[in-house]
Coordinates of C-alpha atoms and ligand atoms in Angstrom, one line a residue:
M112 CA -13.6 -3.6 15.4
S113 CA -14.5 -4.3 19.0
D114 CA -11.9 -2.0 20.5
M115 CA -12.8 0.9 18.4
P116 CA -13.1 4.0 20.7
E117 CA -16.5 5.8 20.7
K118 CA -14.7 9.2 20.5
F119 CA -11.2 10.1 19.5
I120 CA -11.3 13.7 20.7
N121 CA -12.8 14.7 24.0
E122 CA -14.6 17.9 25.0
E123 CA -11.3 19.7 25.8
G124 CA -10.1 18.9 22.2
L125 CA -7.6 16.3 23.4
R126 CA -6.8 13.0 21.8
L127 CA -6.9 9.5 23.4
D128 CA -3.2 9.9 24.6
G129 CA -3.8 13.5 25.8
R130 CA -2.2 15.2 22.8
Q131 CA -3.4 18.3 21.0
V132 CA -4.6 17.7 17.4
N133 CA -1.4 19.2 15.9
E134 CA 1.0 17.6 18.4
L135 CA 3.6 15.0 17.6
R136 CA 4.2 12.0 19.9
P137 CA 7.4 12.2 22.0
L138 CA 10.4 11.7 19.8
K139 CA 13.7 10.2 21.0
I140 CA 16.7 9.7 18.7
E141 CA 20.0 8.0 19.5
V142 CA 22.9 7.9 17.0
G143 CA 25.5 5.2 16.5
V144 CA 24.0 2.4 18.5
L145 CA 25.3 -0.5 16.5
K146 CA 29.0 -1.3 16.5
R147 CA 29.2 -3.3 13.2
A148 CA 27.1 -1.0 11.1
D149 CA 28.7 2.0 9.2
G150 CA 25.9 4.1 10.5
S151 CA 23.0 3.5 12.9
C152 CA 20.1 5.0 14.8
Y153 CA 17.6 4.0 17.4
L154 CA 14.4 6.0 17.4
E155 CA 11.3 6.1 19.5
L156 CA 8.2 7.9 18.2
G157 CA 5.6 7.5 20.9
Q158 CA 5.2 3.7 21.4
N159 CA 7.1 2.9 18.1
K160 CA 10.6 1.6 18.6
V161 CA 12.8 1.2 15.5
V162 CA 16.5 0.6 14.7
A163 CA 18.1 1.6 11.4
A164 CA 21.4 0.2 10.2
V165 CA 23.4 1.4 7.2
Y166 CA 26.1 -0.6 5.5
G167 CA 28.2 0.9 2.7
P168 CA 29.1 2.1 0.3
R169 CA 30.3 -1.4 -0.3
E170 CA 30.7 -3.9 -3.1
I171 CA 27.2 -4.8 -4.4
H172 CA 26.0 -8.4 -4.5
P173 CA 24.7 -9.8 -6.7
R174 CA 27.2 -8.1 -9.0
H175 CA 24.9 -7.8 -12.0
L176 CA 23.0 -5.2 -10.1
Q177 CA 25.9 -2.8 -10.1
N178 CA 25.5 0.6 -11.9
A179 CA 28.6 2.1 -13.6
M180 CA 27.3 5.6 -13.0
E181 CA 26.1 5.6 -9.4
T182 CA 25.6 3.7 -6.1
V183 CA 22.5 1.6 -5.7
V184 CA 20.4 2.4 -2.6
R185 CA 18.6 -0.6 -1.1
Y186 CA 16.1 -0.4 1.8
R187 CA 14.7 -3.2 3.8
Y188 CA 11.9 -2.5 6.2
N189 CA 11.1 -5.4 8.6
M190 CA 8.6 -5.8 11.3
A191 CA 9.7 -8.1 14.1
S192 CA 7.1 -10.8 14.8
F193 CA 6.8 -9.6 18.4
S194 CA 6.3 -5.9 17.4
V195 CA 2.5 -6.1 17.1
D196 CA -0.4 -7.4 19.2
E197 CA -1.1 -10.3 16.9
R198 CA 2.2 -12.1 16.1
K199 CA 3.4 -11.2 12.6
R200 CA 4.6 -14.1 10.6
P201 CA 8.4 -13.6 10.2
G202 CA 9.9 -12.8 6.8
P203 CA 8.9 -10.6 3.9
D204 CA 5.3 -10.0 3.1
R205 CA 3.4 -7.7 0.7
R206 CA 3.1 -4.8 3.2
G207 CA 6.9 -5.0 4.0
V208 CA 7.8 -4.9 0.3
E209 CA 5.6 -1.9 -0.2
V210 CA 6.9 0.0 2.8
S211 CA 10.5 -0.8 1.8
K212 CA 9.9 0.5 -1.8
V213 CA 8.2 3.8 -0.8
S214 CA 10.8 4.4 2.0
R215 CA 13.7 3.8 -0.5
E216 CA 12.1 6.3 -2.9
A217 CA 11.6 8.7 0.0
I218 CA 15.3 8.6 1.1
G219 CA 17.0 7.9 -2.3
P220 CA 16.7 11.4 -3.8
V221 CA 19.0 13.0 -1.1
V222 CA 21.9 10.6 -1.5
L223 CA 24.6 11.9 -3.8
K224 CA 24.7 8.6 -5.6
E225 CA 27.3 9.5 -8.3
Y226 CA 30.1 9.6 -5.7
Y227 CA 30.1 5.9 -5.4
P228 CA 29.6 4.1 -8.8
R229 CA 29.4 0.3 -8.8
S230 CA 28.6 0.1 -5.1
S231 CA 25.5 -0.3 -2.9
I232 CA 24.3 1.4 0.2
D233 CA 22.1 -0.9 2.2
I234 CA 19.6 0.4 4.7
F235 CA 17.9 -2.0 7.1
V236 CA 15.0 -0.8 9.3
E237 CA 13.9 -3.2 12.1
V238 CA 10.6 -2.4 13.8
L239 CA 10.8 -3.7 17.4
Q240 CA 7.5 -2.2 18.6
A241 CA 4.8 -0.9 16.4
D242 CA 2.1 1.6 17.2
A243 CA 1.2 3.2 13.8
G244 CA 3.5 5.4 11.8
T245 CA 6.3 2.8 11.6
R246 CA 7.2 3.7 8.0
T247 CA 7.6 7.4 9.1
A248 CA 9.6 6.4 12.2
G249 CA 11.8 4.1 10.0
I250 CA 12.5 6.9 7.4
N251 CA 13.5 9.3 10.2
A252 CA 15.8 6.8 11.7
A253 CA 17.3 5.7 8.3
S254 CA 18.0 9.3 7.4
V255 CA 20.0 9.8 10.6
A256 CA 21.8 6.5 10.2
L257 CA 22.9 7.5 6.7
A258 CA 24.3 10.7 8.0
D259 CA 26.0 8.7 10.8
A260 CA 27.6 6.5 8.1
G261 CA 29.1 9.6 6.5
I262 CA 27.1 9.2 3.3
P263 CA 27.1 12.5 1.4
M264 CA 23.6 13.8 1.2
K265 CA 21.7 16.9 0.1
G266 CA 19.9 17.0 3.4
L267 CA 18.1 14.9 6.0
V268 CA 14.7 13.4 5.1
S269 CA 12.0 13.8 7.8
S270 CA 8.7 12.1 7.9
C271 CA 5.3 12.1 9.7
A272 CA 1.7 11.4 9.0
V273 CA -1.5 13.4 9.2
G274 CA -4.9 11.9 9.4
K275 CA -8.6 12.4 10.2
V276 CA -10.6 11.2 13.2
D277 CA -14.0 12.5 14.4
D278 CA -14.0 14.7 11.2
T279 CA -10.9 16.5 12.6
L280 CA -7.4 16.6 11.2
V281 CA -4.8 15.2 13.6
L282 CA -1.0 15.0 13.3
D283 CA 1.0 11.8 13.8
L284 CA -1.6 9.1 14.2
M285 CA -1.3 6.6 17.0
K286 CA -2.6 3.0 16.5
E287 CA -6.3 3.5 17.3
E288 CA -6.4 6.6 15.1
D289 CA -4.7 4.8 12.3
N290 CA -6.8 1.6 12.5
Y291 CA -10.2 3.2 13.0
G292 CA -9.8 6.7 11.7
Q293 CA -11.2 8.2 8.5
A294 CA -7.8 9.0 6.7
D295 CA -4.1 8.5 7.1
M296 CA -1.6 10.4 4.9
P297 CA 2.1 9.8 5.6
I298 CA 4.5 12.2 4.0
A299 CA 8.3 12.5 3.9
M300 CA 10.3 15.6 2.9
V301 CA 13.7 17.2 2.7
A302 CA 12.8 19.7 5.3
K303 CA 15.5 22.3 4.5
E304 CA 14.5 22.3 0.8
D305 CA 10.7 22.0 1.2
K306 CA 10.8 19.1 -1.2
I307 CA 8.3 16.2 -0.7
T308 CA 9.6 12.8 -1.4
L309 CA 6.7 10.6 -0.2
L310 CA 3.0 11.2 -0.1
Q311 CA 0.6 8.3 0.5
M312 CA -3.1 8.4 1.3
D313 CA -5.4 5.9 2.9
G314 CA -9.0 6.9 3.3
H315 CA -10.6 10.1 2.3
L316 CA -9.9 13.9 2.7
T317 CA -11.7 16.8 1.0
N318 CA -9.6 19.2 -1.0
D319 CA -9.5 21.7 1.8
E320 CA -8.6 19.0 4.4
F321 CA -5.9 17.8 2.1
K322 CA -4.3 21.3 1.9
K323 CA -4.6 21.9 5.6
G324 CA -3.4 18.4 6.4
L325 CA -0.4 18.8 4.2
E326 CA 0.5 22.0 6.0
M327 CA 0.2 20.2 9.3
A328 CA 2.4 17.3 8.2
I329 CA 5.0 19.7 6.8
S330 CA 5.2 21.5 10.1
G331 CA 5.5 18.1 11.8
C332 CA 8.4 17.1 9.6
K333 CA 10.1 20.4 10.3
K334 CA 9.9 19.8 14.0
I335 CA 11.3 16.2 13.5
Y336 CA 14.1 17.7 11.4
E337 CA 15.2 19.8 14.3
V338 CA 15.3 16.7 16.6
Q339 CA 17.3 14.7 14.0
K340 CA 19.8 17.6 13.6
K341 CA 20.2 18.0 17.3
A342 CA 20.8 14.2 17.8
L343 CA 23.5 14.3 15.1
I344 CA 25.2 17.4 16.5
D345 CA 25.1 16.0 20.0
A346 CA 26.6 12.7 18.8
Y347 CA 29.5 14.4 17.1
S348 CA 30.3 17.2 19.5
Ligands
CDP293 O1 3.1 1.6 10.5 P1 2.5 2.3 9.4 O2 1.5 3.3 9.9 O3 3.6 3.0 8.6 O4 1.8 1.3 8.4 P2 0.3 0.7 8.4 O5 0.3 -0.4 7.4 O6 -0.6 1.9 8.2 O7 0.1 0.1 9.8 C1 -0.4 0.7 10.9 C2 -0.2 0.0 12.2 O8 -0.9 -1.2 12.2 C3 1.3 -0.5 12.4 O9 2.1 0.5 12.9 C4 1.0 -1.5 13.5 O10 0.8 -0.9 14.8 C5 -0.3 -2.2 13.0 N1 0.0 -3.4 12.3 C6 -0.2 -4.6 13.0 O11 -0.7 -4.6 14.1 N2 0.1 -5.8 12.4 C7 0.6 -5.9 11.1 N3 0.8 -7.0 10.6 C8 0.8 -4.7 10.4 C9 0.5 -3.5 11.0

């Protein structure tokens, strides 16, 4: 805990990286960055750098996983060993399995799965550089990559976190705020339908903070949705 900041918010109400409490980190989205994937996206959210690749619909392996009624959506989140300060051991770990599962459940509901029975749609998210909020960055990138692959969807999924530092709610936590803050609540939603598909909570918020924080996170997701939409429109026009 040696590099824990004394204060997260200064007298002017600004955070360690100079942001307002309800401000997202700079977001950059590039569509179609990988030649061999059916759909792909490179995304930067502050210091986070992630790539999402989508393959499919394609024949599912192993075959016994196939579903006669609909496609199977698979999601693998992976953090590169060089993406964090302390080298991460390569390969799957408990955290990766958890993030993959919740991300798949966050994205799955928008895919029109009945269009492609007996197939799979495989989503791979590789975190190249991590600075908190990598699951939210990954979900945002995966959603754009799915659209780039031409997968029929009800809408794009957008994701961001809200948290608490110095007893104050803040949007889109950076690493220090995530590691040493009082709460972290990532959400994902279908922004155009106001439907939440992921809500996790680490730490503690009062009922009022929860309600206000949820509103903040929803407005963050709606801003991200606009950037996702613009990136796709720009890529195809
Ligand atoms: O990245 P996200 O906020 O979705 O997940 P987390 O489990 O709350 O992790 C927060 C942050 O801790 C990550 O984004 C990384 O910056 C950092 N971390 C790390 O340094 N080493 C790990 N093995 C895992 C996470």
